[in-house]
Coordinates of C-alpha atoms and ligand atoms in Angstrom, one line a residue:
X594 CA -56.4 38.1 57.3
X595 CA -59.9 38.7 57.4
X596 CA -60.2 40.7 53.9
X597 CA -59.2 37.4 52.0
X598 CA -61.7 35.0 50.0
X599 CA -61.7 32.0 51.6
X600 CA -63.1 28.9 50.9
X601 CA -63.9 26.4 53.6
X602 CA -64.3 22.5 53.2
X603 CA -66.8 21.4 51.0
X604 CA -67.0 18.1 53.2
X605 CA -66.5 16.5 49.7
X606 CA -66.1 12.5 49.9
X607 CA -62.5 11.6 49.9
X608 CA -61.9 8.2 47.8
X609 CA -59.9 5.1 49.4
X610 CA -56.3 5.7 49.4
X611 CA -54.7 4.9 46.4
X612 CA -51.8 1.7 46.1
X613 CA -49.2 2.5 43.6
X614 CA -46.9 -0.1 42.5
X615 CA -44.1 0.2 40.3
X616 CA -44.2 -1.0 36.5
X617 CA -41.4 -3.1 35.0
X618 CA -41.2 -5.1 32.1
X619 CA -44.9 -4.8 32.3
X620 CA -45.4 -6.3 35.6
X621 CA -46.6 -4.2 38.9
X622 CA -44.6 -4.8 41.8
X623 CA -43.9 -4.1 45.1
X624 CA -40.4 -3.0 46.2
X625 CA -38.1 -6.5 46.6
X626 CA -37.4 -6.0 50.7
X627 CA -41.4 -4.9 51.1
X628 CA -40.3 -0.8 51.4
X629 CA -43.2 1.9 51.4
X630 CA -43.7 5.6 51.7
X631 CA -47.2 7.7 52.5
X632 CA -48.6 10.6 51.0
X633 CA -50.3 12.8 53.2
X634 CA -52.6 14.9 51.7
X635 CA -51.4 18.8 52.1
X636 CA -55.3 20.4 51.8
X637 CA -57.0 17.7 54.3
X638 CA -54.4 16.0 55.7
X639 CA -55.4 12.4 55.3
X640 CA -53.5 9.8 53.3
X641 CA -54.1 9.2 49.8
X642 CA -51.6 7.8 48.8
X643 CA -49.6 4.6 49.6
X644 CA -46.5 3.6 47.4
X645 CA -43.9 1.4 47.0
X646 CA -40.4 2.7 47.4
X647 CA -37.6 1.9 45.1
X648 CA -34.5 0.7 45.7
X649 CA -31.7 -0.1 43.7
X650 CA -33.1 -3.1 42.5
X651 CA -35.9 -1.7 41.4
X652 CA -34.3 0.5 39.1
X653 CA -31.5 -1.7 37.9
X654 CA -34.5 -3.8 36.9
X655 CA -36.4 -1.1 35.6
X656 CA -33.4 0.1 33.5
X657 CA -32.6 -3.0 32.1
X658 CA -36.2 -3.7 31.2
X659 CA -36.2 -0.5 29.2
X660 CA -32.7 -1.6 27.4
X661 CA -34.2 -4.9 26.8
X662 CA -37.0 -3.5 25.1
X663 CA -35.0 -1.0 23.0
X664 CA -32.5 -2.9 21.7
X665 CA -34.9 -6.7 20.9
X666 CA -38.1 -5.2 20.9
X667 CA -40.3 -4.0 18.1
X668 CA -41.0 -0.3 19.5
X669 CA -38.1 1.4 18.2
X670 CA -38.9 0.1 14.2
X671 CA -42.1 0.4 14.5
X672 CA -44.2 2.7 12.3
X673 CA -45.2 6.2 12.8
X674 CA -48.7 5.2 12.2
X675 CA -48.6 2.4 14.7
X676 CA -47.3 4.1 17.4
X677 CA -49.2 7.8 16.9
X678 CA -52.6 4.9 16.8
X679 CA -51.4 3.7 20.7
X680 CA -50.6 7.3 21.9
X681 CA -54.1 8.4 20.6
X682 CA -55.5 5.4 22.4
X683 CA -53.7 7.0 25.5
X684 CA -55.0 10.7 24.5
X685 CA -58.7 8.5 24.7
X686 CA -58.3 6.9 28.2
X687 CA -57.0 9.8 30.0
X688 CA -60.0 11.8 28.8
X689 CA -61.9 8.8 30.2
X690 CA -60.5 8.9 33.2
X691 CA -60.0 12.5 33.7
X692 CA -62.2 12.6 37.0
X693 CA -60.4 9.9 38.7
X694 CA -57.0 11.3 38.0
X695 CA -57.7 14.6 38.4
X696 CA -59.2 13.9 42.4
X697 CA -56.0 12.4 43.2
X698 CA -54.1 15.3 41.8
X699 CA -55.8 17.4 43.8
X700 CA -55.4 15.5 47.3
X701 CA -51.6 14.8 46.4
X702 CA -51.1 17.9 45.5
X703 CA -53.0 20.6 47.1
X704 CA -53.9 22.6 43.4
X705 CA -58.2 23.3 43.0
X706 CA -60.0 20.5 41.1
X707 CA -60.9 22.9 38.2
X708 CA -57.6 23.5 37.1
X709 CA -56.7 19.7 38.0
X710 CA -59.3 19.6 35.7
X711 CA -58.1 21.7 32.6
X712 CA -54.6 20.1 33.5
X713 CA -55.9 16.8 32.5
X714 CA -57.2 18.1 29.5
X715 CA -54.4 19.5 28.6
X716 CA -52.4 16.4 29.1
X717 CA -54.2 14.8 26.6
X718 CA -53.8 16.9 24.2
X719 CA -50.2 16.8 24.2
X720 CA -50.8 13.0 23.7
X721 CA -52.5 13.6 21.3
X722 CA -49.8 16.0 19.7
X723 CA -47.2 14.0 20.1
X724 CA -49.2 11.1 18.3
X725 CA -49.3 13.8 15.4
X726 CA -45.7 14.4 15.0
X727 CA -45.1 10.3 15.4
X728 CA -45.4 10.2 11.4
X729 CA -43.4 13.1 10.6
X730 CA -39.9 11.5 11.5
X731 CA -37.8 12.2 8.9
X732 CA -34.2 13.1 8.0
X733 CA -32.7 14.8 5.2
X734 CA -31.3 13.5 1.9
X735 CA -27.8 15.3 -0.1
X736 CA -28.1 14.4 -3.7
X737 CA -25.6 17.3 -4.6
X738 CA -22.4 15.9 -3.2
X739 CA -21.0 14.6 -6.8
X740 CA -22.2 12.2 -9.6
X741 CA -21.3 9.5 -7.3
X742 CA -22.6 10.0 -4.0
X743 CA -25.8 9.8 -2.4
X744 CA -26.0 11.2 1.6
X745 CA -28.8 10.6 3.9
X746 CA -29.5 12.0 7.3
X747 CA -31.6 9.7 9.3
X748 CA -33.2 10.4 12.4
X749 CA -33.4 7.2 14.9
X750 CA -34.9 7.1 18.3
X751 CA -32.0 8.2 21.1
X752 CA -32.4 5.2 22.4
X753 CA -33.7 4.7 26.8
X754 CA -35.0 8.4 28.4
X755 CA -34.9 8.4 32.1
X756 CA -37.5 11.0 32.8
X757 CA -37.6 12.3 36.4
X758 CA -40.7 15.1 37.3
X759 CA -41.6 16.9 39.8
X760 CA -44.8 17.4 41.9
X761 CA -46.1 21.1 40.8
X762 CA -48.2 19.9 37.3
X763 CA -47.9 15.8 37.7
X764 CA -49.4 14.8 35.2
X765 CA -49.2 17.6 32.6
X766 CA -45.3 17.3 33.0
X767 CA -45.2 13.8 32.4
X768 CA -47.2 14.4 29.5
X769 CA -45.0 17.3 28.1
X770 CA -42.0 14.2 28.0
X771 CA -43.2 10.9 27.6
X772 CA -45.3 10.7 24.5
X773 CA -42.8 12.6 22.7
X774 CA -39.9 9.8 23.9
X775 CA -42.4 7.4 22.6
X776 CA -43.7 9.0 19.5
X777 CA -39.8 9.1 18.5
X778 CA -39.5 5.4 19.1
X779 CA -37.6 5.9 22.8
X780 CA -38.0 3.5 25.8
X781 CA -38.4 5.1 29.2
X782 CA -37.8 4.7 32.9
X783 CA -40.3 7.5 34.9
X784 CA -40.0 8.8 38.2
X785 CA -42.4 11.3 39.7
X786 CA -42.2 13.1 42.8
X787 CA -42.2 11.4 45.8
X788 CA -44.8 14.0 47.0
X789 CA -47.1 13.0 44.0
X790 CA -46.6 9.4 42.3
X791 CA -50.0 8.3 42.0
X792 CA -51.4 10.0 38.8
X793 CA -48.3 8.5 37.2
X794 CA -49.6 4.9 37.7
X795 CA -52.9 5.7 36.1
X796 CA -50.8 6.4 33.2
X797 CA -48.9 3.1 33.4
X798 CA -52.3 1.4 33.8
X799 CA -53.6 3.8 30.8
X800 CA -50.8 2.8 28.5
X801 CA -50.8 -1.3 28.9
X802 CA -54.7 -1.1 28.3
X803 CA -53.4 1.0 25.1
X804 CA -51.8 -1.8 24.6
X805 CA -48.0 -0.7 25.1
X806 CA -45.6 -4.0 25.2
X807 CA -43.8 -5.0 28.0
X808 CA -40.5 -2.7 28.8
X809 CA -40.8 0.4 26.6
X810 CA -42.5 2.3 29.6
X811 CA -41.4 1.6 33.5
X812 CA -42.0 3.4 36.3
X813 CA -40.1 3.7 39.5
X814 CA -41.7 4.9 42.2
X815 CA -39.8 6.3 45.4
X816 CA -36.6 9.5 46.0
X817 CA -34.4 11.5 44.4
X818 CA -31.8 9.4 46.3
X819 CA -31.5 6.3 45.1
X820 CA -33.7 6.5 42.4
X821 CA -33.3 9.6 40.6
X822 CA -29.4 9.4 40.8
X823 CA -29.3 5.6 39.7
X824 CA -31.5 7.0 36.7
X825 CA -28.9 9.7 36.3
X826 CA -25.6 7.8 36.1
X827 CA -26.4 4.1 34.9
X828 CA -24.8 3.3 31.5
X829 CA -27.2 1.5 30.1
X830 CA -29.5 5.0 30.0
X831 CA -29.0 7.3 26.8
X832 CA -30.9 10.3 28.1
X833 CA -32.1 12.1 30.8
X834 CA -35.2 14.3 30.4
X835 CA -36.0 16.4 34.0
X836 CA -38.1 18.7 35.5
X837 CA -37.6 20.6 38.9
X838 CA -35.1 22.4 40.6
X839 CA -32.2 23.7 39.3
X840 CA -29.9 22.4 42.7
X841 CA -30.7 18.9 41.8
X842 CA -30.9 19.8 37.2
X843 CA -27.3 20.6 38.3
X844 CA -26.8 17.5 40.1
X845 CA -28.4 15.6 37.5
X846 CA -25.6 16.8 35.1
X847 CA -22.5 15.9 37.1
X848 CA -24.2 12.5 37.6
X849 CA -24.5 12.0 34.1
X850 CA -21.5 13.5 32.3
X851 CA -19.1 10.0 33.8
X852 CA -21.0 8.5 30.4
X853 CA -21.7 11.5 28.7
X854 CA -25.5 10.9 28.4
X855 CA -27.9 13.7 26.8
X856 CA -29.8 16.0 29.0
X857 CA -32.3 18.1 29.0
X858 CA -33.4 20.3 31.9
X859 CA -36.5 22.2 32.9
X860 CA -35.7 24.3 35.5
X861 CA -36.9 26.8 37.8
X862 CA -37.5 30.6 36.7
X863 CA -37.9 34.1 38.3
X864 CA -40.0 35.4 35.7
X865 CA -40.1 39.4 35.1
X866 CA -43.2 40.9 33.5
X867 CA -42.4 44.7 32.7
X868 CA -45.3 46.6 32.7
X869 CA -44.7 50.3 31.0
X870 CA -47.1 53.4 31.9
X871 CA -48.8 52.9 28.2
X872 CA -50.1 49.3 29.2
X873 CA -53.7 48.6 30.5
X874 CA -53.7 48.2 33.8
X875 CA -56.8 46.1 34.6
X876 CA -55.7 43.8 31.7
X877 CA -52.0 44.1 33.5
X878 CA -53.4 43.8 37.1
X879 CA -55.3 40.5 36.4
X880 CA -52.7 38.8 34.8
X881 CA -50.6 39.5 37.3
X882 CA -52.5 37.7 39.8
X883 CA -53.1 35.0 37.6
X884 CA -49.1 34.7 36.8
X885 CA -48.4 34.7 40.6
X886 CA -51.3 32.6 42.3
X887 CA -51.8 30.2 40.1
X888 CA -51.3 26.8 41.2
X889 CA -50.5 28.7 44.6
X890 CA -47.3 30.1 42.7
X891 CA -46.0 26.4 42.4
X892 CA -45.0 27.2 38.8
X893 CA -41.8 27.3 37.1
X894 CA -44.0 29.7 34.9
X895 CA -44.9 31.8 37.9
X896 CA -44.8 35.5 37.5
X897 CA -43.2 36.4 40.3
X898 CA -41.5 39.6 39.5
X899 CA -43.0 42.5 38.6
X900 CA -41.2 45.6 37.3
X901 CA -43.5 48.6 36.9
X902 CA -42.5 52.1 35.5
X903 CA -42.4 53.9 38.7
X904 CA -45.1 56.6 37.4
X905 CA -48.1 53.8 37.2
X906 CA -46.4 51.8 40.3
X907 CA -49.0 53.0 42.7
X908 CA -51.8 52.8 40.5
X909 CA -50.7 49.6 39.2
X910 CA -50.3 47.6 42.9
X911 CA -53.6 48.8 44.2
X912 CA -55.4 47.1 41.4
X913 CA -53.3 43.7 42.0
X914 CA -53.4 44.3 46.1
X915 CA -57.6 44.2 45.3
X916 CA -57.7 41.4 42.8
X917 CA -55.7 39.8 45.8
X918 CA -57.9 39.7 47.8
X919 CA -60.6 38.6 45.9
X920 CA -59.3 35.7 45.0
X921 CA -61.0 32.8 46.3
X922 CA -58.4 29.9 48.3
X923 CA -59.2 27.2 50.0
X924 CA -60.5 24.0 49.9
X925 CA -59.6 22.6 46.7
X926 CA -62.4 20.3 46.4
X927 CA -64.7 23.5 45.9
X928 CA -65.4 24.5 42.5
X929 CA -64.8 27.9 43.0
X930 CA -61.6 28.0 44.7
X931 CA -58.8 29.3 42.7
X932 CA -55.7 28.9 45.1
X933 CA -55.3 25.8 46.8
X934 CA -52.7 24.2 49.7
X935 CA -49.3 24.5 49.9
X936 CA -47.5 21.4 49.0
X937 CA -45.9 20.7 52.1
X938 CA -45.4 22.6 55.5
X939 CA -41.5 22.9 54.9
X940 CA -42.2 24.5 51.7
X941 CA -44.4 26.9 53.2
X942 CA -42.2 27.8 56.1
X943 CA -39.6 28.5 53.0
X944 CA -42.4 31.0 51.5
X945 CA -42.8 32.6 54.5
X946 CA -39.2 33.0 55.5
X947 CA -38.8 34.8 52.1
X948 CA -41.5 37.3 53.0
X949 CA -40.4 38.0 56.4
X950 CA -36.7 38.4 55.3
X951 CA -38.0 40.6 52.9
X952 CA -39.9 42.4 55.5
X953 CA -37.0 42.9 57.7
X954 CA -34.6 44.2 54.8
X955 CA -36.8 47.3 54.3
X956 CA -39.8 45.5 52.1
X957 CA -43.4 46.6 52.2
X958 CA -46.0 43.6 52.4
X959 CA -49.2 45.2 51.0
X960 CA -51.6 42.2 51.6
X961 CA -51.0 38.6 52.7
X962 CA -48.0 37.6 54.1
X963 CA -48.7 35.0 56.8
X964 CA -49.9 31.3 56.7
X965 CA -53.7 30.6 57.0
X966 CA -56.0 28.5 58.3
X967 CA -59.2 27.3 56.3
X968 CA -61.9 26.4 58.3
X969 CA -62.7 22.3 58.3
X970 CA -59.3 21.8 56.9
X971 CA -56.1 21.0 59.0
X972 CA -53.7 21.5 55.9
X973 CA -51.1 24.3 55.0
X974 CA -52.3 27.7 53.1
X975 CA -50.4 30.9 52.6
X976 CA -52.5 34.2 51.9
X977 CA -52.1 35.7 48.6
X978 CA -49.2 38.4 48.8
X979 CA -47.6 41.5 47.5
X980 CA -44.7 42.6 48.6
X981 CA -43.5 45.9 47.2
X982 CA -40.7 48.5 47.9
X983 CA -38.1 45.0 46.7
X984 CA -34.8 46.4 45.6
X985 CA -33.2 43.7 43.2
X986 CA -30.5 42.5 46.0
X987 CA -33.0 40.8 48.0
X988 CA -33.1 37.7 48.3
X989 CA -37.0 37.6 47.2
X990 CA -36.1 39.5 44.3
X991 CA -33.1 37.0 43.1
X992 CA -34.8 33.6 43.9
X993 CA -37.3 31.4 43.7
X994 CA -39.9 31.7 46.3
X995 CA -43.0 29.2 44.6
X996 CA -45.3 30.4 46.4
X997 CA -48.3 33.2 46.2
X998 CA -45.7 36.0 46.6
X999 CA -45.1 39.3 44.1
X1000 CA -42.3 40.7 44.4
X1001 CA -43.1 44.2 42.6
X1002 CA -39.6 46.3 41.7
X1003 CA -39.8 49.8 40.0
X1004 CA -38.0 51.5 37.1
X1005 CA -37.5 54.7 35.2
X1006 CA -36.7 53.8 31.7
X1007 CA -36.6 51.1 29.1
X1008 CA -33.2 50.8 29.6
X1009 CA -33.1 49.9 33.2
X1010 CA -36.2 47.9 33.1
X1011 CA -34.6 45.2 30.5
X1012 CA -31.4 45.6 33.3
X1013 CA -33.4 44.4 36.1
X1014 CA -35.3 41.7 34.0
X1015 CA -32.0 40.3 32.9
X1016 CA -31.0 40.7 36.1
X1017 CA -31.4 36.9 37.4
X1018 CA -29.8 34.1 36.9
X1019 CA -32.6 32.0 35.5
X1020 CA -34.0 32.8 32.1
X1021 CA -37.1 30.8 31.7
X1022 CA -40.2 33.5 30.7
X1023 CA -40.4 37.2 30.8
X1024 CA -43.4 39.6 30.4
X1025 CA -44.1 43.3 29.1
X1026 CA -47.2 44.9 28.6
X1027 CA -47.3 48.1 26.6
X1028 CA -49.9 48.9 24.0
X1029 CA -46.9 50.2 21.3
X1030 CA -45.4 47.3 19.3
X1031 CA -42.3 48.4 19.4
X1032 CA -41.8 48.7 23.0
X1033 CA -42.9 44.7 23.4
X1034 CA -40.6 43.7 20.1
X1035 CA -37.6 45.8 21.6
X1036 CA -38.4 44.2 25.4
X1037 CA -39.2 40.1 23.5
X1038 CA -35.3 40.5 21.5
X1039 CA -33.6 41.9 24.3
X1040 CA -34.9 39.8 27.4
X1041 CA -33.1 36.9 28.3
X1042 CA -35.8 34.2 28.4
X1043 CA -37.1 30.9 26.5
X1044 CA -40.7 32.1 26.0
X1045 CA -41.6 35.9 26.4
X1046 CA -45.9 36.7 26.3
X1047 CA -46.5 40.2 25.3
X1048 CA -49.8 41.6 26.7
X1049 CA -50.9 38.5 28.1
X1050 CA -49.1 35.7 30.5
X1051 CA -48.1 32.2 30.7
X1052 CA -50.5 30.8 27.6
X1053 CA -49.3 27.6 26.0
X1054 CA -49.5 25.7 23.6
X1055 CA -49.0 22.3 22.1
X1056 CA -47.2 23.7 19.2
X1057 CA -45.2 26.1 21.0
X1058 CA -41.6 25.0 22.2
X1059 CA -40.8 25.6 25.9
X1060 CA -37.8 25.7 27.9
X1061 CA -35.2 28.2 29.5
X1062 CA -31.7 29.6 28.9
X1063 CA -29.1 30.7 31.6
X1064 CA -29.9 28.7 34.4
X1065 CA -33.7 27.8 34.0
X1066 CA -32.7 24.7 31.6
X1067 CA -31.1 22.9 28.2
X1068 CA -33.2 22.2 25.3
X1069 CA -37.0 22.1 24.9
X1070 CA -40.4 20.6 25.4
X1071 CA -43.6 20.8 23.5
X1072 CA -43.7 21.9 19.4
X1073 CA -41.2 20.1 16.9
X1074 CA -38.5 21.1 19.2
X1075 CA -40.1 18.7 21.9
X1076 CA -39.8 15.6 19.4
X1077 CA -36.3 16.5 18.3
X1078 CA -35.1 16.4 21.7
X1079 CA -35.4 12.3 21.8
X1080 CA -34.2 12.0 18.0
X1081 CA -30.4 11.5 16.9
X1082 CA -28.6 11.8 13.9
X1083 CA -27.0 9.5 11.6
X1084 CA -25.2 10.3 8.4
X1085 CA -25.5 7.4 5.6
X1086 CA -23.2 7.7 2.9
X1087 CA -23.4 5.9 -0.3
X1088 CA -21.5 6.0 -3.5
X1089 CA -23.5 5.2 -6.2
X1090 CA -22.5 4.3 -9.6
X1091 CA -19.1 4.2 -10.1
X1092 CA -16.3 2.5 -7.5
X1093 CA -14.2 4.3 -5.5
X1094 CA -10.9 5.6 -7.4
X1095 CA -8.3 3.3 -5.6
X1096 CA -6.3 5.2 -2.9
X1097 CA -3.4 2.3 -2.7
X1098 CA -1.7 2.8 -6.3
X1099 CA -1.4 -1.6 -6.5
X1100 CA 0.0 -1.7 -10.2
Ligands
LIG2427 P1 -36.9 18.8 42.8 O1 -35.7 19.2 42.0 O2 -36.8 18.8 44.3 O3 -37.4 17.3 42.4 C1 -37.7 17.0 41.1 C2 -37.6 15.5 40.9 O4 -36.2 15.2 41.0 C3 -38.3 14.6 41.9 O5 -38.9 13.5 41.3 C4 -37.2 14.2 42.9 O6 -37.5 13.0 43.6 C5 -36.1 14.1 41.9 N1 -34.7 14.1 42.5 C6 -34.4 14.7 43.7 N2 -33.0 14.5 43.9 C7 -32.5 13.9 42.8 C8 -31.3 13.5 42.4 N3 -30.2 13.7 43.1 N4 -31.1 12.8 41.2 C9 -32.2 12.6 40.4 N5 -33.4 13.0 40.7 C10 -33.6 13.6 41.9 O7 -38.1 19.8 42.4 P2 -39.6 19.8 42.9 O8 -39.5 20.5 44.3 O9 -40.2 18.5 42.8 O10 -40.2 20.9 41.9 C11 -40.1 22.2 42.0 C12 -39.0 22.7 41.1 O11 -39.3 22.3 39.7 C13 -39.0 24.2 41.0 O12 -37.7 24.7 41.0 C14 -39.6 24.6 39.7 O13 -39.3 25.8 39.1 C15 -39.2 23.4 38.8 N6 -40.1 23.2 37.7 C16 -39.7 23.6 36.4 C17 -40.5 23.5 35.3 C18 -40.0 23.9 34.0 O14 -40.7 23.4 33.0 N7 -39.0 24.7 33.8 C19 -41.8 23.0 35.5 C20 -42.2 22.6 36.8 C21 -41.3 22.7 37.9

C-alpha cells in the first residue's frame, strides 16, 4: 500500500554471526553428536545466529547439573544479601551491554532497535527488582496455638525451575523468570526459542562474570521437541515456569502432571479494550495503535480487540485507520521505525490467512491487509491493519492472530460490551476507556482478565503482578506475586516448655 510509512534499509553494518553454546555445570558446550541449527534473520535475511542443538543428553546433563547444585551447593542457603549483591551485578552488566544484546535482538527477532532498546532497560530493572525482594524471604510465625507450642511457616526455595520462553520479548521474558528463581534460592535449566537463543547466552556469559557458581543456571539451547518436553517431564525438575502458546502451556501440563511438578503458564491473550462514547478518542485512537502494532502485534499483551459503542464506532476507526498509516515500519535498524519484521514467513502467512478469512466471511479491511515489501530488505513485513464489521464468531475475533491486525467489534450497551469482552477463552488483559470512574471500576470487577488498564494500555511495571486466568495462564510474574511463585511452604512445629501429655497410658 502506498499510503503506509515505510522505512527502507538503513544499510546499517550487520555484526559477525553470533555462536551460541549451551551452559552446563558452568561449562559451554557444543551438542555431544556435533548438532546445530541457524537463525536467519526475519528483517534482512542473513544469518545471525549459529547454535548448538540439544539433545537428550544435553538436557539430562543440564538437569542433573541444576539438581546437583540445589541439593550440595551453597545457592539455596545462601543469604538474601549475597544473592540480591550477584543479581545487582547482573542488573550492572546488562546495562553494560545493552547495545550488543539489544542488535542481536533485533536481527533474531525482527522488533525496531529502539524498543530493543527500552526492552533491555527494562530487563534490568527487573534484575534489579528481583535483587530487592532477595532479602525479604520470610515466613510467618504462630505464637497463639497454646502455652506450649511454637509454629513457624518457613519459606524455602522450590527447589530446580525449568523455564522455557518464547521468541516475542527474549530477553525481557527471561528476565520476568529467572532472577526471581534465583533471588528465592532456585536452580534453573533455560530454554529460549529456537527462533531467538542468542540474547540468552549473553546472559549466561553475564551471570558467570557475576560470578554465579557452577550449576545453579544452565541453558539448553535447541526445540520444543526434545528439549522442552524433557524439561517438562524429568523427575529430577520441581517446576516449570513457561511462556508462549497456550497449545504447547497445555502440553506442558500433561507432560508434567506423571510427577506432579508446579507450573506456571504465561499464555497467549485476545485482549478487549472497550472504548464507551464518553472516552477521548485521540487518547483512545493512539493507544490503540500502540496496543496492536507494537512489536508488530507479537505480544501476548497485544490489543487486538477493540469493542467500541456503536455511536463513536465511525469516528473512533477513522482516527486509528490514520494513526495507521502513519506509523513508520520497516527496517528495524532505523531509529525511527516503530513496526518491525514478521518473525517468520509461516507466521505471517498465518496473519494473513486470518485477514483474508475474515474478509471472506463478511469483514471490512479498512487499511492494511497484505504482506509488504521494504525496499533494500528481502525479509517478511505485514501492513498495519484494521479490520472492522468482525462479528464475535469469527475466527479473528476468537483467536490469536499476533500480528498488526485490529479486529474492531461494536456494541450498544454496557451490558453487552462486558459480554463480548468476556467472550473469549483467554483472559489475560482487558481495556476500557471512559472518562466516568464508575463506568471503568464496573468494566475492571466485571472483566475476566489478570491485568485491566483503564484509560491507558499495556503499562507495566516491576511491582505489578502479571499473568492471566481462563486459558491465558496459572499464577504470576513480576511484584511479590512473581517471587512467591518459586517459594514453598513448610510448617515447623515445636512444643516448647512442657512435654507432650503421653498418649499410650504405660502405668
Ligand atoms: P510456543 O508455545 O510455540 O513456544 C514457546 C517455547 O516453548 C519455545 O521455547 C518452544 O521451543 C517451546 N516448546 C515448544 N514445544 C514444546 C513442548 N512440547 N514442550 C516444551 N516446550 C516446548 O510460543 P512462541 O510461538 O514462541 O510464542 C508466542 C506465544 O507466546 C503466543 O501465544 C503468545 O501469546 C505467548 N506469549 C505469552 C506471554 C505472556 O506473558 N502471557 C508473553 C509472550 C508470549
Amino acid at each position: 500500500m502506498t499510503d503506509m510509512t515505510v522505512i527502507a534499509a538503513s544499510g546499517a553494518q550487520l555484526p559477525e554471526s553470533f555462536a551460541g553454546r549451551h551452559l552446563i555445570d558452568g561449562a559451554w558446550l557444543d551438542s555431544a553428536d556435533g548438532a546445530s541449527f541457524e537463525r536467519i534473520s526475519p528483517s534482512h535475511r542473513v544469518v545471525v545466529s549459529r547454535s548448538a542443538k540439544g539433545g537428550e543428553a544435553e538436557v539430562l546433563a543440564a538437569i542433573a547439573a541444576a539438581r546437583a547444585a540445589f541439593d550440595q551447593g551453597d545457592w539455596p542457603m545462601l543469604a538474601g544479601k549475597d544473592r540480591a549483591a550477584l543479581l545487582n551485578r547482573v542488573a550492572d552488566l546488562i546495562d553494560r551491554d545493552r547495545e550488543r544484546i539489544a542488535l542481536i535482538e533485533v536481527l533474531e527477532s525482527g522488533k525496531p532497535i529502539a524498543q530493543a532498546r527500552g526492552e533491555i532497560e527494562g530487563a534490568a530493572d527487573l534484575w534489579r527488582y528481583a535483587a530487592a525482594l532477595a532479602r525479604t524471604v520470610h515466613g510467618d510465625s504462630h505464637n497463639s496455638l497454646g502455652p506450649d507450642m511454637l509454629g513457624v511457616v518457613l519459606k524455602e526455595p522450590i527447589g530446580v525451575a525449568s523455564i522455557i520462553t518464547p521468541w516475542n520479548f527474549p530477553f525481557l521474558i527471561v528476565s520476568q523468570k529467572l532472577p526471581f528463581a534465583l533471588a528465592a534460592g532456585c536452580t534453573a535449566v533455560v530454554k529460549p526459542s529456537e527462533m531467538t537463543p542468542s540474547t540468552t547466552v549473553i546472559l549466561g556469559e553475564l551471570l558467570i562474570e557475576a560470578g554465579l557458581p557452577a550449576g545453579v543456571v544452565n541453558i539448553v539451547l535447541g526445540y520444543g521437541d526434545p528439549v522442552g518436553a524433557i524439561m517438562s517431564s524429568d523427575p529430577r525438575v520441581d517446576m516449570v515456569s513457561f511462556t508462549g502458546s497456550t497449545a504447547v502451556g497445555k502440553r506442558i501440563v500433561a507432560a508434567a502432571s506423571a510427577t506432579l511438578k508446579k507450573v506456571s503458564l504465561e499464555l497467549g491473550g485476545k485482549n478487549p479494550q472497550v472504548i464507551f462514547p464518553d472516552a477521548d478518542l485521540d487518547a483512545a485512537a493512539d493507544a490503540i495503535a500502540f496496543g496492536v502494532y507494537f512489536n508488530a502485534g507479537e505480544c501476548c499483551n497485544s490489543g487486538s480487540r477493540i469493542i467500541v459503542h456503536q455511536d463513536v464506532a465511525e469516528d473512533l476507526l477513522d482516527r486509528v485507520a490514520k494513526l495507521s498509516a502513519k506509523v513508520p515500519f520497516g527496517d528495524p535498524l532505523n531509529e525511527a521505525t516503530q513496526v518491525g519484521a514478521i518473525i517468520s514467513d509461516a507466521h505471517l502467512q498465518k496473519i494473513d490467512g486470518y485477514v483474508q478469512q475474515a474478509k471472506a466471511d463478511g469483514a471490512r479491511v479498512l487499511t492494511g491487509g497484505e504482506a509488504l515489501a521494504v525496499p533494500g530488505l528481502g525479509g517478511q513485513f505485514y501492513g498495519p491493519t484494521v479490520v472492522a464489521g468482525v462479528t464475535p464468531d469469527m475466527a479473528i475475533a476468537r483467536e490469536e492472530v499476533f500480528g498488526p491486525v485490529l479486529s474492531v467489534l461494536t456494541f450498544r450497551d454496557e451490558d453487552e460490551a462486558i459480554r463480548l469482552a468476556n467472550g473469549a477463552a483467554y483472559g489475560l488483559s482487558a481495556g476500557v476507556w471512559s472518562r466516568d470512574i464508575h463506568t471503568c471500576l464496573n468494566f475492571a470487577r466485571k472483566v475476566q482478565a489478570g491485568t485491566v488498564w483503564t484509560n491507558t494500555w499495556m503499562d507495566g511495571f516491576a511491582e505489578m503482578p502479571f499473568g492471566g486466568v481462563k486459558e491465558s495462564g496459572l499464577g504470576r510474574e513480576l511484584g511479590r506475586y512473581g517471587l512467591e511463585e518459586y517459594l514453598e511452604v513448610k510448617t515447623v512445629q515445636m512444643r516448647v516448655a512442657r512435654g507432650r501429655s503421653p498418649w499410650v497410658n504405660d502405668g
